[in-house]
Short mmCIF file of C-alpha atoms in Angstrom, two decimals:
data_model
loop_
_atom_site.label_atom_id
_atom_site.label_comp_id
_atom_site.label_asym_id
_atom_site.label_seq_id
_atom_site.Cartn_x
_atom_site.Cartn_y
_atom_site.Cartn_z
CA UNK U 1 76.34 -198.20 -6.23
CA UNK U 2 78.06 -198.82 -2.44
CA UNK U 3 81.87 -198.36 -2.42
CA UNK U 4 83.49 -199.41 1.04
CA UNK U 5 86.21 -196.75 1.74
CA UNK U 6 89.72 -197.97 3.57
CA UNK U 7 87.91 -196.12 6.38
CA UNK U 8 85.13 -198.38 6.52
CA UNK U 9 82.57 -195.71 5.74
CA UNK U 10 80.21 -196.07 3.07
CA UNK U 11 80.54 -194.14 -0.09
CA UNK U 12 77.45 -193.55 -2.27
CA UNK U 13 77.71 -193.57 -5.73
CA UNK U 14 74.61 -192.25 -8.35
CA UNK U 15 73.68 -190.79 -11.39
CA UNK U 16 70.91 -187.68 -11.47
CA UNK U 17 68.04 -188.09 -13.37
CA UNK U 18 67.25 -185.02 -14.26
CA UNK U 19 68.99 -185.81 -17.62
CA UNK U 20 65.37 -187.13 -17.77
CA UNK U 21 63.31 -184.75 -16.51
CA UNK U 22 59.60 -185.29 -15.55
CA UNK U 23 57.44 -182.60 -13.91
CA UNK U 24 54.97 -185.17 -12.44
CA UNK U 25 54.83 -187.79 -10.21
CA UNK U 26 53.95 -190.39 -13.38
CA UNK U 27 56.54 -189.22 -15.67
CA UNK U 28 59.30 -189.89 -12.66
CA UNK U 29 57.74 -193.42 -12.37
CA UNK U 30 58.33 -193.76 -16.25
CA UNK U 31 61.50 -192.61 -15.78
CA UNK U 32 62.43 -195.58 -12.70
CA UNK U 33 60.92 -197.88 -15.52
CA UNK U 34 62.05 -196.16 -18.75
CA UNK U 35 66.04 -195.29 -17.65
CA UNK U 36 67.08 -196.04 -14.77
CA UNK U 37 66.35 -200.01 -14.19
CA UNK U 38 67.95 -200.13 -17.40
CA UNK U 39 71.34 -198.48 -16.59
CA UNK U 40 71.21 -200.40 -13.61
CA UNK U 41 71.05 -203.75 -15.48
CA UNK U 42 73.67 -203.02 -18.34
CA UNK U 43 75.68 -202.77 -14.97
CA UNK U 44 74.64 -205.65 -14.44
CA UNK U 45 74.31 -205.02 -10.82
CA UNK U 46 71.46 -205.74 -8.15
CA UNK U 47 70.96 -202.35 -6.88
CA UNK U 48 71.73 -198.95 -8.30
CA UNK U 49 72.35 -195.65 -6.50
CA UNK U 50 70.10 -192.54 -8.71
CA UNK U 51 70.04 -188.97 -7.52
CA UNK U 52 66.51 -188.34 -8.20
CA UNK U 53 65.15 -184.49 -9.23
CA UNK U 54 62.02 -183.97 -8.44
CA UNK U 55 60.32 -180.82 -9.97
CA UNK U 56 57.84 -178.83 -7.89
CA UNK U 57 54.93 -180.69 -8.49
CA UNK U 58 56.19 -183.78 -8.44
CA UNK U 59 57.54 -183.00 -4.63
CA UNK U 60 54.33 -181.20 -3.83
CA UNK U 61 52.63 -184.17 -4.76
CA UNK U 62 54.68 -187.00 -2.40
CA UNK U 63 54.70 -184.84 0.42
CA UNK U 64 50.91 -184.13 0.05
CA UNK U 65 49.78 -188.18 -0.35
CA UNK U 66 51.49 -190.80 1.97
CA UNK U 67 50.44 -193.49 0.05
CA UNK U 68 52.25 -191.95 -3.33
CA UNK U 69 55.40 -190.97 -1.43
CA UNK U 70 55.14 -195.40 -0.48
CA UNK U 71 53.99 -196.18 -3.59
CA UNK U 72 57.09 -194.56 -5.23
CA UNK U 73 59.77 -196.16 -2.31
CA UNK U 74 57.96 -199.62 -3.47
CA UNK U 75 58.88 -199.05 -6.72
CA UNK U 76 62.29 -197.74 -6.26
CA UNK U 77 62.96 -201.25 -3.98
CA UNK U 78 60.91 -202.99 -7.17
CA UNK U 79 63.49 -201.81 -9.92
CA UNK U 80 66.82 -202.06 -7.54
CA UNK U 81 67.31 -198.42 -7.34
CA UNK U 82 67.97 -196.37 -4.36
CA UNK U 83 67.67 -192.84 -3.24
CA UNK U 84 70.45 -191.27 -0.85
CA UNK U 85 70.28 -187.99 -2.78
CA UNK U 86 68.17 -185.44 -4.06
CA UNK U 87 68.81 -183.02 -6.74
CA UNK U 88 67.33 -179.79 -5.65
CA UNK U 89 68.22 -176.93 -8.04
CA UNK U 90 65.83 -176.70 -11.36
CA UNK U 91 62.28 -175.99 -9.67
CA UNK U 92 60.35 -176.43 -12.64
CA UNK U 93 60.68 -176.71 -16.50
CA UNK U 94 63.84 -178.35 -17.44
CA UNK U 95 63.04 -180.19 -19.90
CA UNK U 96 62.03 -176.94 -21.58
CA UNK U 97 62.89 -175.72 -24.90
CA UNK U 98 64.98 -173.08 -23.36
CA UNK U 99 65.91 -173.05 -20.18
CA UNK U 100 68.86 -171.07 -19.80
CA UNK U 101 68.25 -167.93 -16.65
CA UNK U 102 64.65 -169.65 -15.67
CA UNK U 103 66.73 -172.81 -13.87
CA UNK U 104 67.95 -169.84 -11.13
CA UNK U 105 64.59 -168.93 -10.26
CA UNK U 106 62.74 -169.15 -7.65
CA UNK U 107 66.04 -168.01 -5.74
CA UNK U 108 67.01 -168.08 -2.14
CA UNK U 109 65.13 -164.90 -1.82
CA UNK U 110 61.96 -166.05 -3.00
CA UNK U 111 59.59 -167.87 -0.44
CA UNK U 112 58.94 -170.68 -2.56
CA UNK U 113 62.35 -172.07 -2.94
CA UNK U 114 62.38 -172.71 0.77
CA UNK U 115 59.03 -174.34 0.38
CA UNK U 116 59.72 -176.41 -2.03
CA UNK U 117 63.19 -177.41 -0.70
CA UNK U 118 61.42 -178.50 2.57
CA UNK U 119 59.19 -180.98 0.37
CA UNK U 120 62.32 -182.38 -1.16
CA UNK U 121 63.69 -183.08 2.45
CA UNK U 122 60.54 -184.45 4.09
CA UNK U 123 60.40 -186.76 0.75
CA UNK U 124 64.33 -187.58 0.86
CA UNK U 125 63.58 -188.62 4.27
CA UNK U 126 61.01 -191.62 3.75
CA UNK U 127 62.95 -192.32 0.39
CA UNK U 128 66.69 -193.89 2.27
CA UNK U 129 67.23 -197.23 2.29
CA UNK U 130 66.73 -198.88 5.58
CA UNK U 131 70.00 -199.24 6.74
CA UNK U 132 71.37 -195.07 5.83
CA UNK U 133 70.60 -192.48 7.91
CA UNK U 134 72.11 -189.76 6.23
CA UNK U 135 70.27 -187.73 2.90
CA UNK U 136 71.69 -184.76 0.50
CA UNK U 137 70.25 -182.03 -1.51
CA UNK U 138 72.25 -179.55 -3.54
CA UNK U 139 70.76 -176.49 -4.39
CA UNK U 140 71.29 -173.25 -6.07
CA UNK U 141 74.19 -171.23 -5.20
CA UNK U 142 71.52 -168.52 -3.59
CA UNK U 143 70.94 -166.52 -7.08
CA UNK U 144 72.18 -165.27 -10.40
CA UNK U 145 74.10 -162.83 -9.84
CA UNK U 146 71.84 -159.47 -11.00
CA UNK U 147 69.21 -158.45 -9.04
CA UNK U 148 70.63 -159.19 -5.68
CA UNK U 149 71.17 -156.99 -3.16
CA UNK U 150 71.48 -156.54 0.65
CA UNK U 151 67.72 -156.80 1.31
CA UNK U 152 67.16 -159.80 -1.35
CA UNK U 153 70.62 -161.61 0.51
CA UNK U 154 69.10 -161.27 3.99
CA UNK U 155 66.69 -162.84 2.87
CA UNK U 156 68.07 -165.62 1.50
CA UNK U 157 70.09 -166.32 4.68
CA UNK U 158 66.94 -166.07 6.87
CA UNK U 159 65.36 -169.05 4.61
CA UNK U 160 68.30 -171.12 4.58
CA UNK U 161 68.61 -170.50 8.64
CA UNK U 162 64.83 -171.46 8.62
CA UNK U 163 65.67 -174.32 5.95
CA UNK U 164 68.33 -175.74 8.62
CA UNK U 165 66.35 -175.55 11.55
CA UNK U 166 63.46 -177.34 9.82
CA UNK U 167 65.77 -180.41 9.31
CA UNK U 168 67.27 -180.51 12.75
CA UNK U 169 63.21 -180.95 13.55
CA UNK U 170 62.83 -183.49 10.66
CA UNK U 171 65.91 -185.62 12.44
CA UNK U 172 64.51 -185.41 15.41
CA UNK U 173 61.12 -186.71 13.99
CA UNK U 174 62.80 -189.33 11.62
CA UNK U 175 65.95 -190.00 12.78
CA UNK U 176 67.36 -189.10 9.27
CA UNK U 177 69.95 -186.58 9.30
CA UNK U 178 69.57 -184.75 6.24
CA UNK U 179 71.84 -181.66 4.64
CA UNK U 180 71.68 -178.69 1.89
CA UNK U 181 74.48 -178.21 -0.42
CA UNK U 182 75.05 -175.00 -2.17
CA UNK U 183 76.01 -175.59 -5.73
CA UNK U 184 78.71 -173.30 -6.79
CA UNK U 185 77.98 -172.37 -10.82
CA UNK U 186 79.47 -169.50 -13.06
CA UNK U 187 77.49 -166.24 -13.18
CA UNK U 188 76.01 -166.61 -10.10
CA UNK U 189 76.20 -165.03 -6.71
CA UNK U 190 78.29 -167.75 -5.56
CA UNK U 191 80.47 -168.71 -8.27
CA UNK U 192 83.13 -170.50 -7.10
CA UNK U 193 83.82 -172.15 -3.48
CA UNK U 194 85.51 -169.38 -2.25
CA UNK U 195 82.54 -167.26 -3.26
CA UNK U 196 80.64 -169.92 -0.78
CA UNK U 197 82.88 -169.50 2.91
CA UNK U 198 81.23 -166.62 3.64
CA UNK U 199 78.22 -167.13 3.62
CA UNK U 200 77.81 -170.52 4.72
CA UNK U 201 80.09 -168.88 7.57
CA UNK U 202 77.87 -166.63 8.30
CA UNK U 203 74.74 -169.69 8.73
CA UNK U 204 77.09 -171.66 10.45
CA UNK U 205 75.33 -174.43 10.90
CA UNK U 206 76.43 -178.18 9.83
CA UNK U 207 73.15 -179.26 8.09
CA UNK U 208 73.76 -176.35 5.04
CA UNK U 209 77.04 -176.76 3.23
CA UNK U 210 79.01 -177.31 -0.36
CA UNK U 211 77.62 -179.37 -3.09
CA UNK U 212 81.14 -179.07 -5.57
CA UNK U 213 80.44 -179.44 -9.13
CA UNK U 214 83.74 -180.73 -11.17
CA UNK U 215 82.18 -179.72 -14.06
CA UNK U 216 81.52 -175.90 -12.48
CA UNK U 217 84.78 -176.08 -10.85
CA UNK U 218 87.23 -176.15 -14.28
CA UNK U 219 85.08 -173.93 -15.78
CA UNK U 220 85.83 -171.80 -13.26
CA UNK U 221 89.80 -172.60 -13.19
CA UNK U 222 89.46 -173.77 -9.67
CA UNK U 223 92.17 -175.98 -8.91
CA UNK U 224 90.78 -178.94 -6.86
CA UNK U 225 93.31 -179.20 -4.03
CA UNK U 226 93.25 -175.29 -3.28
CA UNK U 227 89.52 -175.13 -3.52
CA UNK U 228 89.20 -178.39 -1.74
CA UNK U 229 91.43 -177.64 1.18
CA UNK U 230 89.83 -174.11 1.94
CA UNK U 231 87.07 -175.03 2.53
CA UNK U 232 87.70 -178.50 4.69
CA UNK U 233 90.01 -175.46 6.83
CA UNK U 234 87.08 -173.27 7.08
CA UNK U 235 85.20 -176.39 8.34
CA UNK U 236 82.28 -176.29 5.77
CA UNK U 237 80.61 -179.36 5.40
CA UNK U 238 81.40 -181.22 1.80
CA UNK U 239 77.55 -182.69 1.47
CA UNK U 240 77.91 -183.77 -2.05
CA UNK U 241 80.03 -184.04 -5.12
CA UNK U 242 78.83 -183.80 -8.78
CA UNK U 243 80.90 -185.44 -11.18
CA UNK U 244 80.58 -183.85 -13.93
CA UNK U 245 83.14 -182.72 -17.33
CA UNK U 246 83.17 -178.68 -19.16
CA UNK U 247 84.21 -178.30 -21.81
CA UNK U 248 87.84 -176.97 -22.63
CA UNK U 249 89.29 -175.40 -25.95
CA UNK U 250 92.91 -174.77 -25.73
CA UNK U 251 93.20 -172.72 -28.32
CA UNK U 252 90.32 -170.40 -29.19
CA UNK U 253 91.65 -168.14 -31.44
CA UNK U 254 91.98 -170.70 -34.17
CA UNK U 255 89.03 -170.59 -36.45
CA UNK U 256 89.11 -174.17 -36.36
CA UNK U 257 88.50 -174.10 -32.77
CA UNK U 258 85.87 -171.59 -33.00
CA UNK U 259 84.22 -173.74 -35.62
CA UNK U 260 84.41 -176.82 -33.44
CA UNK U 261 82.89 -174.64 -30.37
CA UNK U 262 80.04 -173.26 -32.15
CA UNK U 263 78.37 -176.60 -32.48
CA UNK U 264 78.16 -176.86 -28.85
CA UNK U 265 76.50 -172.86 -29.12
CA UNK U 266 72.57 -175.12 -28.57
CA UNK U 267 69.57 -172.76 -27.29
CA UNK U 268 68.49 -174.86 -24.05
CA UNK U 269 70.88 -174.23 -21.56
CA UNK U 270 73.14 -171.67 -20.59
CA UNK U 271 77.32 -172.04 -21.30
CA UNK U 272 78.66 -169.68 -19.63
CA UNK U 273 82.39 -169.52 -20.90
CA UNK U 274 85.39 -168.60 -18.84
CA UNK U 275 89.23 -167.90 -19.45
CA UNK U 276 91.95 -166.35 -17.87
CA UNK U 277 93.93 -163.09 -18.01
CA UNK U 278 97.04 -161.43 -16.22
CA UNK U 279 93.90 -159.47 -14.96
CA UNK U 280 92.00 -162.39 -13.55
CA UNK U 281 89.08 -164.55 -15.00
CA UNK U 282 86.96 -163.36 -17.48
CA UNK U 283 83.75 -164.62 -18.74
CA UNK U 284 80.58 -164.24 -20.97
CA UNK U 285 76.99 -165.84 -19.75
CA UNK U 286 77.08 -168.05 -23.21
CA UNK U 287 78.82 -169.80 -25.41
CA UNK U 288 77.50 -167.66 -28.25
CA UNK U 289 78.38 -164.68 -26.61
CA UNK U 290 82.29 -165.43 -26.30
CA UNK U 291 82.23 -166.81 -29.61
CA UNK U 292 80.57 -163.44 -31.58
CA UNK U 293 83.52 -160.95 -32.09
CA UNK U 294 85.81 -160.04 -29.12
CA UNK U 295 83.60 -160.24 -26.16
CA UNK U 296 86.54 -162.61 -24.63
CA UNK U 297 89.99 -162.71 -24.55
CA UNK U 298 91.18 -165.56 -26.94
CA UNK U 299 94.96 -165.76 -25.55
CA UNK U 300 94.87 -168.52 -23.05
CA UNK U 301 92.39 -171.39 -22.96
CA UNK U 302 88.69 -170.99 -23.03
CA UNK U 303 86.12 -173.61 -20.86
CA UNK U 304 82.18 -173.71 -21.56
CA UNK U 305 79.56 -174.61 -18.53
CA UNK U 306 78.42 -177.67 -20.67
CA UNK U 307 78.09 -180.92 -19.46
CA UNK U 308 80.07 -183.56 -21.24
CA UNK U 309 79.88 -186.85 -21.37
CA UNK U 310 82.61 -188.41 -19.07
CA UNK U 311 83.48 -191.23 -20.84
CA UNK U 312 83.62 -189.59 -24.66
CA UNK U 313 85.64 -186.95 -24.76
CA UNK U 314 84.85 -184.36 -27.12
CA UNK U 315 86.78 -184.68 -30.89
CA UNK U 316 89.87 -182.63 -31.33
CA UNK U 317 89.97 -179.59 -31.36
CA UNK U 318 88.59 -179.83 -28.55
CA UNK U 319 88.58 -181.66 -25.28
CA UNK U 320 87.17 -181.63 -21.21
CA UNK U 321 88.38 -181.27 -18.02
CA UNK U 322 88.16 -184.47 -16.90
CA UNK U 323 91.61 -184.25 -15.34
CA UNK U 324 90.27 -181.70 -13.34
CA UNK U 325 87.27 -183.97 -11.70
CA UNK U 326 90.04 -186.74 -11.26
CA UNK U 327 92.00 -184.56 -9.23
CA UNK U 328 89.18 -183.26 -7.37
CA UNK U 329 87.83 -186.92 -6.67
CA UNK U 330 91.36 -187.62 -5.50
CA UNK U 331 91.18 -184.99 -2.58
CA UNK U 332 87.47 -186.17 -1.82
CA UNK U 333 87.98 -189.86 -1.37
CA UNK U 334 91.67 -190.63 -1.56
CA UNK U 335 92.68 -189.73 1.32
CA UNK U 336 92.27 -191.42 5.04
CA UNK U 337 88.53 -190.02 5.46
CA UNK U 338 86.48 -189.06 2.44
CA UNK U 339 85.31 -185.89 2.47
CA UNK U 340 82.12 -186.39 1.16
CA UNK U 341 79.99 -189.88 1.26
CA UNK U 342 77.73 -188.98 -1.80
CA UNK U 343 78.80 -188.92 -5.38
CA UNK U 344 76.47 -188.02 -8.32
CA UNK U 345 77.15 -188.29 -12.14
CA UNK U 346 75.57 -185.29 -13.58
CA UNK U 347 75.61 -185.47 -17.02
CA UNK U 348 72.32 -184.17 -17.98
CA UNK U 349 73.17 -182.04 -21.66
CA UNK U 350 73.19 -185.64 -23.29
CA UNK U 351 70.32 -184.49 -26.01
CA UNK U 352 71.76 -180.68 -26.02
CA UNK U 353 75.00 -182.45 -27.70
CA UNK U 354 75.86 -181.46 -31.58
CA UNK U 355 73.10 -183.66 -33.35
CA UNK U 356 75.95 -186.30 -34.67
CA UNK U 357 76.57 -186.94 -30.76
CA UNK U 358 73.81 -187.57 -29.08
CA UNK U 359 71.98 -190.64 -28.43
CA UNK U 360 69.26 -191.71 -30.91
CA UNK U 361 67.33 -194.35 -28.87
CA UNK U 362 66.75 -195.01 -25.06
CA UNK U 363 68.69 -197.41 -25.42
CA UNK U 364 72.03 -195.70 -26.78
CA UNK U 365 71.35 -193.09 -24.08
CA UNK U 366 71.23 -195.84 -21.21
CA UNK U 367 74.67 -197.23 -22.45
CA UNK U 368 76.43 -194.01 -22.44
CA UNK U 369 75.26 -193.39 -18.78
CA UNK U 370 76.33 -197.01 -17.90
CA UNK U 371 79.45 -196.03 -19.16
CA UNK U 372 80.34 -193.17 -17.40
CA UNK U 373 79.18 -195.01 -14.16
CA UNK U 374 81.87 -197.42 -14.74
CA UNK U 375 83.99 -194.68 -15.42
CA UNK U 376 83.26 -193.71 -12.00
CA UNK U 377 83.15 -196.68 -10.53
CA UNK U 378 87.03 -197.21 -11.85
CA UNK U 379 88.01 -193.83 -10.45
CA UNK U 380 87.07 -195.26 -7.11
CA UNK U 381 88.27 -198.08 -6.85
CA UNK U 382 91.73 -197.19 -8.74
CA UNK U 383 91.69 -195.13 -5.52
CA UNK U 384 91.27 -197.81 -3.27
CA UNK U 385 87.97 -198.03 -2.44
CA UNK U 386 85.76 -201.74 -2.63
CA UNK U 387 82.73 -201.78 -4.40
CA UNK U 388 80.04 -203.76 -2.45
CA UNK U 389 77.35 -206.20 -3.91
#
């Protein structure tokens, strides 16, 4: 989905797929024919905007064979779905039983996340549309947080120096500009934005950047505008926005609450849970963790890392931060220049919900993404921007 901003730039609007995720080439063509064409019709709309993940094979595979990397552009063009964004961060496995610490490896120190993040971008590039010149990837934050240390973070910045000068050669070659966002997640070496200025200061170069999670930012207790502004001051480049919903509990020493919490306590992915003290924030790497006996403070509101549907908020007790990714998408696009041109719904726990929640059918599951796209899509224009045909 295209909004026109007051500007006149173009703002991209998608949802990621890797809420279905595929580690080959034919299971992301059954997802273009399975999902995404129809989201994009319940939309009723002639052309839809997906971020696509592609897992290591699949990648390896397009950028390997010419005529698969066309094949798959003709069949994005066939099902009115476009590509302006890639999803970069799970290498391999998510739709795993458990997932949880595996989706931060390979890191930034590991040779093969640069080599597979230079497939995504040589794919991204013969994937635009005709008429946009300009491609994102988010990525992980550089690692989880153990296990790193000086000689394991030099070597992630070499790689993502490498990584940048390998897509100033891809523009030159293509004429597509593309850019890396760091994706700022709990429990990781870069947590929060301000955990990203210094090292993207230290790169310093325009093509690697910010990829800001809304979802990762309240469960952080980021405020937008703070977070937002910092880093537009320290001039790092806003590549792309996830628009995304954590969980929040305001009151999680009721045992109601705790009740309500533990159904979200699934063994897939990872919730890490964060509050905060007179002492600053405090956290746990799970949901089950905060929840078994006193591993976290239970005086002031708790959030979970857990992906939420936008539209459905969750039943009372509980709720989500939703206000948070409102104010956030605010500051991005609401102003006189967006900040960032590339929007992504990332709602990807949709079958990690408590069993009475989540979709039963393809089909329930392609109206509850349809309706946090228009969700979105309200957001946007409420703020003034147009959406185009």
């Amino acid at each position: 989905m295209r909004f026109r901003h007051p500007d006149g730039s173009t703002v991209h609007l998608a949802y990621c797929t890797n809420v279905h995720p595929a580690e080959t080439l034919d299971g992301v063509l059954a997802q273009l024919r399975d999902h995404c064409e129809p989201v994009r019709r319940r939309l009723g709309r002639d052309r839809l905007g997906i971020g696509l993940w592609l897992a290591k094979d699949a990648a390896h595979a397009l950028v390997t064979d010419p005529s698969a990397l066309r094949g798959l552009r003709t069949e994005l063009e066939r099902r009115g779905l476009e590509v302006v964004t890639l999803n970069g961060f799970p290498y391999e496995g998510f739709g795993a039983e458990e997932v949880k610490y595996r989706v931060y490896q390979p890191d930034w120190a590991d040779p093969r996340r640069l080599a597979h993040t230079t497939d995504l971008a040589r794919v991204l590039a013969q994937l635009l549309p005709d008429d946009v010149t300009e491609g994102s990837i988010s990525t992980l934050p550089l690692a989880w947080r153990t296990a790193y240390d000086q000689e394991r973070a030099t070597a992630a910045h070499t790689a993502l120096t490498t990584l940048a000068e390998r897509l100033d050669a891809l523009h030159e070659l293509t004429g597509r500009s593309l850019r890396i966002g760091l994706e700022p997640e709990p429990g990781c070496i870069v947590e929060t934005t301000r955990d990203a200025l210094a090292p993207l200061t230290a790169i310093g170069h325009d093509r690697i950047g910010i990829c800001v999670d809304t979802c990762h930012l309240a469960t952080s207790f980021e405020d937008p505008h703070t977070a937002l502004d910092a880093l537009t001051q320290a001039r790092v480049p806003l590549v792309k926005s996830q628009l995304s919903a954590a969980l929040h509990a305001e009151h999680p020493h009721l045992p109601e609450v705790r009740a309500a919490l533990a159904a979200f306590d699934e063994p897939r992915f990872l919730h890490q849970t964060r509050t905060r003290t007179a002492a600053g924030l405090r956290g746990t790497d799970d949901l089950g963790e905060a929840l078994a006996g006193d591993a976290l403070p239970d005086a002031s509101p708790w959030r979970a890392h857990f992906h939420v549907p936008l539209h459905a908020a969750p039943a009372a007790p509980l709720t989500s931060t939703l206000p948070v990714l409102r104010a956030a998408l605010t500051r991005l696009v609401g102003g006189p220049h967006p900040l960032t041109r590339h929007l992504e719904v990332e709602t990807y726990t949709w079958q990690a919900l408590p069993p009475e929640l989540r979709p039963r059918a393809r089909a329930q599951l392609a109206d509850g993404i349809a309706a946090e796209l228009t969700l979105a899509r309200d957001l946007l224009t409420d703020l003034g921007l147009k959406e185009l045909p």
